[in-house]
Amino acid sequence: MRKIIAALGAMSLVLFFNLAALAQTTMPDEPVQMADGMRSNGKIYVVVAVVITILAGLFAYLISLDKKISRLENK
Amino acid sequence: MRLSWWKILCVVLLLIVSTAGFLGGVPAKPILNETIRNLYFHVAMWFGMMIFFGVSVVNSVRYLRTGNMRYDTYAVEYANSGILFGLLGLVTGMIWANYTWGKAWSNDPKQIGAVIAILIYFAYQVLRNSMIDIDKRARIGAVYNIFAFAMLFPTIWIIPRLVESLHPGGMGNPALNTNDIDARMRMLFYPAAVPGWTLLGVWITSLRIRLKLLEEQKLNNA
């Protein structure tokens, strides 16, 4: 388990440095409708807030499950 | 609670993904428009699925080599998480396709390949649970799991690269294609979205494994 996570971490680190080298270019934008207006009106922050709330709930649930299982293991 | 550093990392990465994912810059493209941001969520599910199936088959091989039932539990639970992430990838892909390709299911080679791959893993669970004898179940399950993983190669890695597809990366290598996403997106996808969602899956799987080991312990003590 621990080895797997260490390997995953090392892999993502290598990828990150590769990407940092690639990160110099951005694509030219094609003339299409994007949600820039929505973002400047601040509405995209509503979506961000919703998603963060869902994530926070999920994390709280996972942490409480983790605690419960740990308590069982220690018994 | 066992709060290891990687659980904190998972929380941090996913918070980064779900803020920068919506607020960060993306290339403006026809048809896709803002849905290009689905990359951070939909595609990360598939990366997670492949990693979990990979971990699962490694543990099946470890079980066959050592006969330790603990590895069988690892293999089963990682396969479960792979199936969960695969189904989430499929459903999110269908929602995305509905608004960009016009319909949820267009028999795209990647859609068909993914469904076949997931069905093969369903069969793994069915086969495994059809046996009562625990040693036989673990052994046959492990052997089948190796076959199931081998089938991932043609269904999701080879055939979709050989044929025309609505997905980016058809007729070539999607990873090396520089026309679909740019560096701004890559910088968020590989360092944050893929490890973040994968760690979430590892976290859930580790809880399920611990629960199952507790159950087995209880059965042995009873």
Coordinates of C-alpha atoms in Angstrom, one line a residue:
Chain A
M1 CA 0.0 0.0 0.0
R2 CA 2.6 2.5 1.1
K3 CA 4.9 1.4 -1.7
I4 CA 2.2 1.9 -4.3
I5 CA 1.5 5.4 -3.0
A6 CA 5.2 6.3 -3.0
A7 CA 5.4 5.1 -6.6
L8 CA 2.4 7.1 -7.6
G9 CA 3.9 10.2 -6.0
A10 CA 7.2 9.7 -7.7
M11 CA 5.4 9.3 -11.1
S12 CA 3.4 12.4 -10.7
L13 CA 6.5 14.3 -9.6
V14 CA 8.3 13.2 -12.8
L15 CA 5.3 14.2 -14.9
F16 CA 5.1 17.6 -13.2
F17 CA 8.7 18.4 -14.1
N18 CA 8.1 17.3 -17.7
L19 CA 5.1 19.5 -17.8
A20 CA 6.9 22.5 -16.4
A21 CA 9.1 22.3 -19.4
L22 CA 6.1 22.1 -21.7
A23 CA 4.2 24.9 -20.0
Q24 CA 5.6 27.7 -22.1
T25 CA 3.0 27.8 -24.8
T26 CA -0.7 28.6 -24.7
M27 CA -3.0 27.9 -27.6
P28 CA -4.4 30.8 -29.7
D29 CA -8.1 31.2 -28.9
E30 CA -10.6 30.5 -31.7
P31 CA -13.5 32.9 -32.0
V32 CA -16.2 31.0 -30.1
Q33 CA -18.6 31.8 -27.3
M34 CA -17.0 31.1 -23.9
A35 CA -18.4 31.7 -20.5
D36 CA -16.2 34.7 -19.9
G37 CA -19.2 37.0 -19.3
M38 CA -20.6 34.6 -16.8
R39 CA -17.3 34.6 -14.9
S40 CA -17.0 38.4 -14.9
N41 CA -20.5 38.6 -13.5
G42 CA -19.3 36.3 -10.7
K43 CA -21.7 33.5 -11.4
I44 CA -19.0 30.8 -11.9
Y45 CA -18.1 31.2 -8.3
V46 CA -21.5 29.8 -7.5
V47 CA -20.5 26.6 -9.2
V48 CA -17.2 26.6 -7.5
A49 CA -19.0 27.0 -4.1
V50 CA -21.4 24.1 -4.9
V51 CA -18.6 21.8 -5.9
I52 CA -16.5 22.7 -2.9
T53 CA -19.5 22.1 -0.6
I54 CA -20.0 18.6 -2.1
L55 CA -16.3 17.8 -1.8
A56 CA -16.3 19.1 1.9
G57 CA -19.3 16.8 2.7
L58 CA -17.7 13.8 1.0
F59 CA -14.4 14.4 2.9
A60 CA -16.2 14.8 6.2
Y61 CA -18.0 11.5 5.6
L62 CA -14.8 9.7 4.6
I63 CA -12.9 11.1 7.6
S64 CA -15.7 10.0 10.0
L65 CA -15.7 6.5 8.3
D66 CA -12.0 6.3 8.7
K67 CA -12.2 7.2 12.4
K68 CA -14.9 4.6 13.0
I69 CA -12.9 1.9 11.3
S70 CA -9.8 2.9 13.3
R71 CA -11.8 2.6 16.5
L72 CA -12.9 -0.9 15.5
E73 CA -9.3 -1.9 14.7
N74 CA -8.0 -0.7 18.0
K75 CA -10.6 -2.7 20.0
Chain B
M1 CA -8.2 8.0 12.4
R2 CA -5.2 7.1 10.4
L3 CA -4.6 10.5 8.8
S4 CA -1.7 9.9 6.6
W5 CA 0.0 12.7 4.6
W6 CA -1.6 11.4 1.4
K7 CA -5.1 11.9 2.6
I8 CA -4.3 15.5 3.3
L9 CA -2.7 15.7 -0.2
C10 CA -5.9 14.2 -1.7
V11 CA -8.1 16.9 -0.1
V12 CA -5.7 19.7 -1.1
L13 CA -5.4 18.5 -4.7
L14 CA -9.1 18.1 -5.2
L15 CA -9.8 21.5 -3.7
I16 CA -7.3 23.0 -6.2
V17 CA -8.9 21.1 -9.1
S18 CA -12.4 22.2 -8.3
T19 CA -11.4 25.9 -8.0
A20 CA -8.7 26.3 -10.6
G21 CA -10.7 23.8 -12.8
F22 CA -13.5 26.3 -13.2
L23 CA -11.6 29.6 -12.9
G24 CA -8.4 28.8 -14.7
G25 CA -7.7 29.6 -18.4
V26 CA -8.7 27.1 -21.1
P27 CA -8.3 27.3 -24.8
A28 CA -11.5 28.5 -26.6
K29 CA -12.6 25.7 -29.0
P30 CA -15.8 25.3 -31.1
I31 CA -18.3 22.6 -30.1
L32 CA -16.5 22.1 -26.7
N33 CA -16.7 25.6 -25.4
E34 CA -16.5 25.6 -21.6
T35 CA -17.1 21.8 -21.4
I36 CA -13.4 21.3 -22.1
R37 CA -13.1 21.7 -18.3
N38 CA -14.7 18.2 -18.0
L39 CA -11.1 16.9 -18.7
Y40 CA -10.3 17.5 -15.0
F41 CA -13.2 15.3 -13.9
H42 CA -14.2 12.8 -16.7
V43 CA -10.8 11.9 -18.0
A44 CA -9.4 11.7 -14.4
M45 CA -12.0 8.9 -13.8
W46 CA -10.4 6.8 -16.5
F47 CA -6.9 7.3 -15.3
G48 CA -8.1 6.3 -11.9
M49 CA -9.8 3.2 -13.3
M50 CA -6.7 2.0 -15.1
I51 CA -4.5 2.5 -12.0
F52 CA -6.9 0.6 -9.8
F53 CA -7.2 -2.3 -12.3
G54 CA -3.4 -2.3 -12.4
V55 CA -3.1 -2.5 -8.6
S56 CA -5.8 -5.2 -8.6
V57 CA -4.0 -7.5 -11.0
V58 CA -0.6 -7.0 -9.2
N59 CA -2.3 -8.1 -6.0
S60 CA -3.9 -11.1 -7.7
V61 CA -0.4 -12.2 -8.9
R62 CA 0.9 -11.6 -5.4
Y63 CA -2.0 -13.8 -4.1
L64 CA -1.1 -16.6 -6.5
R65 CA 2.5 -16.5 -5.6
T66 CA 2.1 -16.4 -1.8
G67 CA -1.4 -17.8 -1.1
N68 CA -1.9 -14.9 1.4
M69 CA -5.7 -14.2 1.5
R70 CA -4.9 -10.5 2.3
Y71 CA -3.8 -9.9 -1.3
D72 CA -7.0 -11.5 -2.6
T73 CA -8.9 -8.9 -0.5
Y74 CA -6.7 -6.1 -2.0
A75 CA -7.3 -7.3 -5.5
V76 CA -11.1 -7.5 -5.1
E77 CA -11.5 -4.1 -3.5
Y78 CA -9.3 -2.4 -6.1
A79 CA -11.3 -4.0 -8.8
N80 CA -14.4 -2.7 -7.2
S81 CA -13.0 0.8 -7.1
G82 CA -11.9 0.4 -10.8
I83 CA -15.5 -0.5 -11.7
L84 CA -16.9 2.4 -9.8
F85 CA -14.5 4.9 -11.4
G86 CA -15.2 3.3 -14.8
L87 CA -18.9 3.6 -14.4
L88 CA -18.6 7.2 -13.3
G89 CA -16.3 7.9 -16.4
L90 CA -18.9 6.3 -18.6
V91 CA -21.9 8.3 -17.2
T92 CA -20.0 11.6 -17.2
G93 CA -18.9 10.9 -20.7
M94 CA -22.4 10.3 -21.8
I95 CA -23.6 13.5 -20.3
W96 CA -20.7 15.3 -22.0
A97 CA -21.4 13.6 -25.3
N98 CA -25.0 14.5 -25.2
Y99 CA -24.2 18.2 -25.4
T100 CA -21.2 18.1 -27.7
W101 CA -21.6 15.1 -30.1
G102 CA -25.4 15.5 -30.1
K103 CA -26.4 12.2 -28.4
A104 CA -25.3 10.3 -25.3
W105 CA -24.3 7.1 -27.1
S106 CA -22.9 7.2 -30.6
N107 CA -21.2 3.8 -30.7
D108 CA -17.8 5.5 -30.5
P109 CA -14.9 2.9 -30.3
K110 CA -13.8 4.3 -27.0
Q111 CA -17.4 4.0 -25.6
I112 CA -17.8 0.4 -26.8
G113 CA -14.3 -0.5 -25.6
A114 CA -14.8 0.9 -22.2
V115 CA -18.2 -0.9 -21.8
I116 CA -16.6 -4.2 -22.8
A117 CA -13.8 -3.7 -20.3
I118 CA -16.2 -2.9 -17.5
L119 CA -18.4 -5.9 -18.4
I120 CA -15.4 -8.2 -18.2
Y121 CA -14.8 -6.9 -14.7
F122 CA -18.5 -7.4 -13.8
A123 CA -17.9 -11.0 -14.9
Y124 CA -14.9 -11.1 -12.5
Q125 CA -17.2 -10.3 -9.6
V126 CA -19.9 -12.7 -10.7
L127 CA -17.5 -15.5 -11.2
R128 CA -15.8 -14.9 -7.9
N129 CA -19.0 -14.7 -5.9
S130 CA -20.4 -17.8 -7.5
M131 CA -18.0 -20.0 -5.5
I132 CA -18.4 -20.8 -1.8
D133 CA -15.1 -22.4 -1.1
I134 CA -12.9 -19.5 -0.2
D135 CA -9.6 -20.9 -1.5
K136 CA -11.0 -21.9 -4.8
R137 CA -12.8 -18.6 -5.1
A138 CA -9.6 -16.6 -4.5
R139 CA -7.5 -18.7 -6.8
I140 CA -10.0 -18.8 -9.8
G141 CA -10.8 -15.1 -9.2
A142 CA -7.1 -14.2 -9.3
V143 CA -6.5 -16.2 -12.5
Y144 CA -9.6 -14.6 -14.1
N145 CA -8.4 -11.1 -13.0
I146 CA -5.2 -11.5 -15.0
F147 CA -7.3 -12.3 -18.1
A148 CA -9.5 -9.3 -17.4
F149 CA -6.5 -7.0 -17.1
A150 CA -5.1 -8.4 -20.3
M151 CA -8.4 -7.6 -22.1
L152 CA -7.9 -4.0 -21.1
F153 CA -5.1 -3.7 -23.6
P154 CA -7.1 -4.3 -26.8
T155 CA -10.4 -2.8 -25.5
I156 CA -9.2 0.5 -24.2
W157 CA -5.6 1.0 -25.3
I158 CA -5.2 -0.6 -28.8
I159 CA -8.4 -0.6 -30.7
P160 CA -9.5 3.0 -29.9
R161 CA -6.1 4.1 -31.2
L162 CA -6.4 2.3 -34.5
V163 CA -9.8 3.5 -35.6
E164 CA -11.6 6.8 -36.3
S165 CA -13.2 8.2 -33.1
L166 CA -15.1 11.2 -32.0
H167 CA -12.8 11.3 -29.0
P168 CA -9.5 13.2 -29.4
G169 CA -6.5 11.0 -30.0
G170 CA -8.2 8.6 -32.5
M171 CA -5.8 7.4 -35.1
G172 CA -2.8 8.1 -32.9
N173 CA -1.6 8.7 -29.4
P174 CA -3.9 10.9 -27.3
A175 CA -1.1 11.6 -24.8
L176 CA 1.3 13.1 -27.3
N177 CA -1.4 15.1 -29.2
T178 CA -0.8 18.8 -28.7
N179 CA -3.9 20.1 -30.5
D180 CA -6.5 19.2 -28.0
I181 CA -5.4 20.8 -24.7
D182 CA -2.7 23.3 -24.0
A183 CA -0.1 23.7 -21.2
R184 CA -2.5 25.6 -18.9
M185 CA -4.8 22.6 -18.8
R186 CA -2.0 20.0 -18.7
M187 CA -0.5 21.8 -15.7
L188 CA -3.7 21.2 -13.7
F189 CA -4.6 17.8 -15.1
Y190 CA -1.5 15.7 -14.6
P191 CA -0.1 17.1 -11.3
A192 CA -3.5 17.8 -9.6
A193 CA -6.6 16.2 -11.2
V194 CA -5.2 12.7 -11.9
P195 CA -3.4 12.1 -8.5
G196 CA -6.2 13.9 -6.6
W197 CA -9.0 11.7 -7.9
T198 CA -6.8 8.6 -7.8
L199 CA -5.9 9.2 -4.1
L200 CA -9.6 9.7 -3.3
G201 CA -10.2 6.2 -4.8
V202 CA -7.3 4.8 -2.9
W203 CA -8.7 6.3 0.3
I204 CA -12.1 4.7 -0.3
T205 CA -10.6 1.4 -1.2
S206 CA -8.3 1.4 1.9
L207 CA -11.4 1.9 4.0
R208 CA -13.2 -1.0 2.3
I209 CA -10.1 -3.3 2.7
R210 CA -9.8 -2.4 6.4
L211 CA -13.5 -3.2 6.9
K212 CA -13.2 -6.5 5.1
L213 CA -10.1 -7.5 7.1
L214 CA -12.0 -6.7 10.3
E215 CA -14.9 -8.8 9.2
E216 CA -12.7 -11.7 8.5
Q217 CA -11.0 -11.3 11.8
K218 CA -14.3 -11.4 13.6
L219 CA -15.3 -14.5 11.7
N220 CA -12.1 -16.2 12.7
N221 CA -12.6 -15.3 16.3
A222 CA -16.2 -16.4 16.4

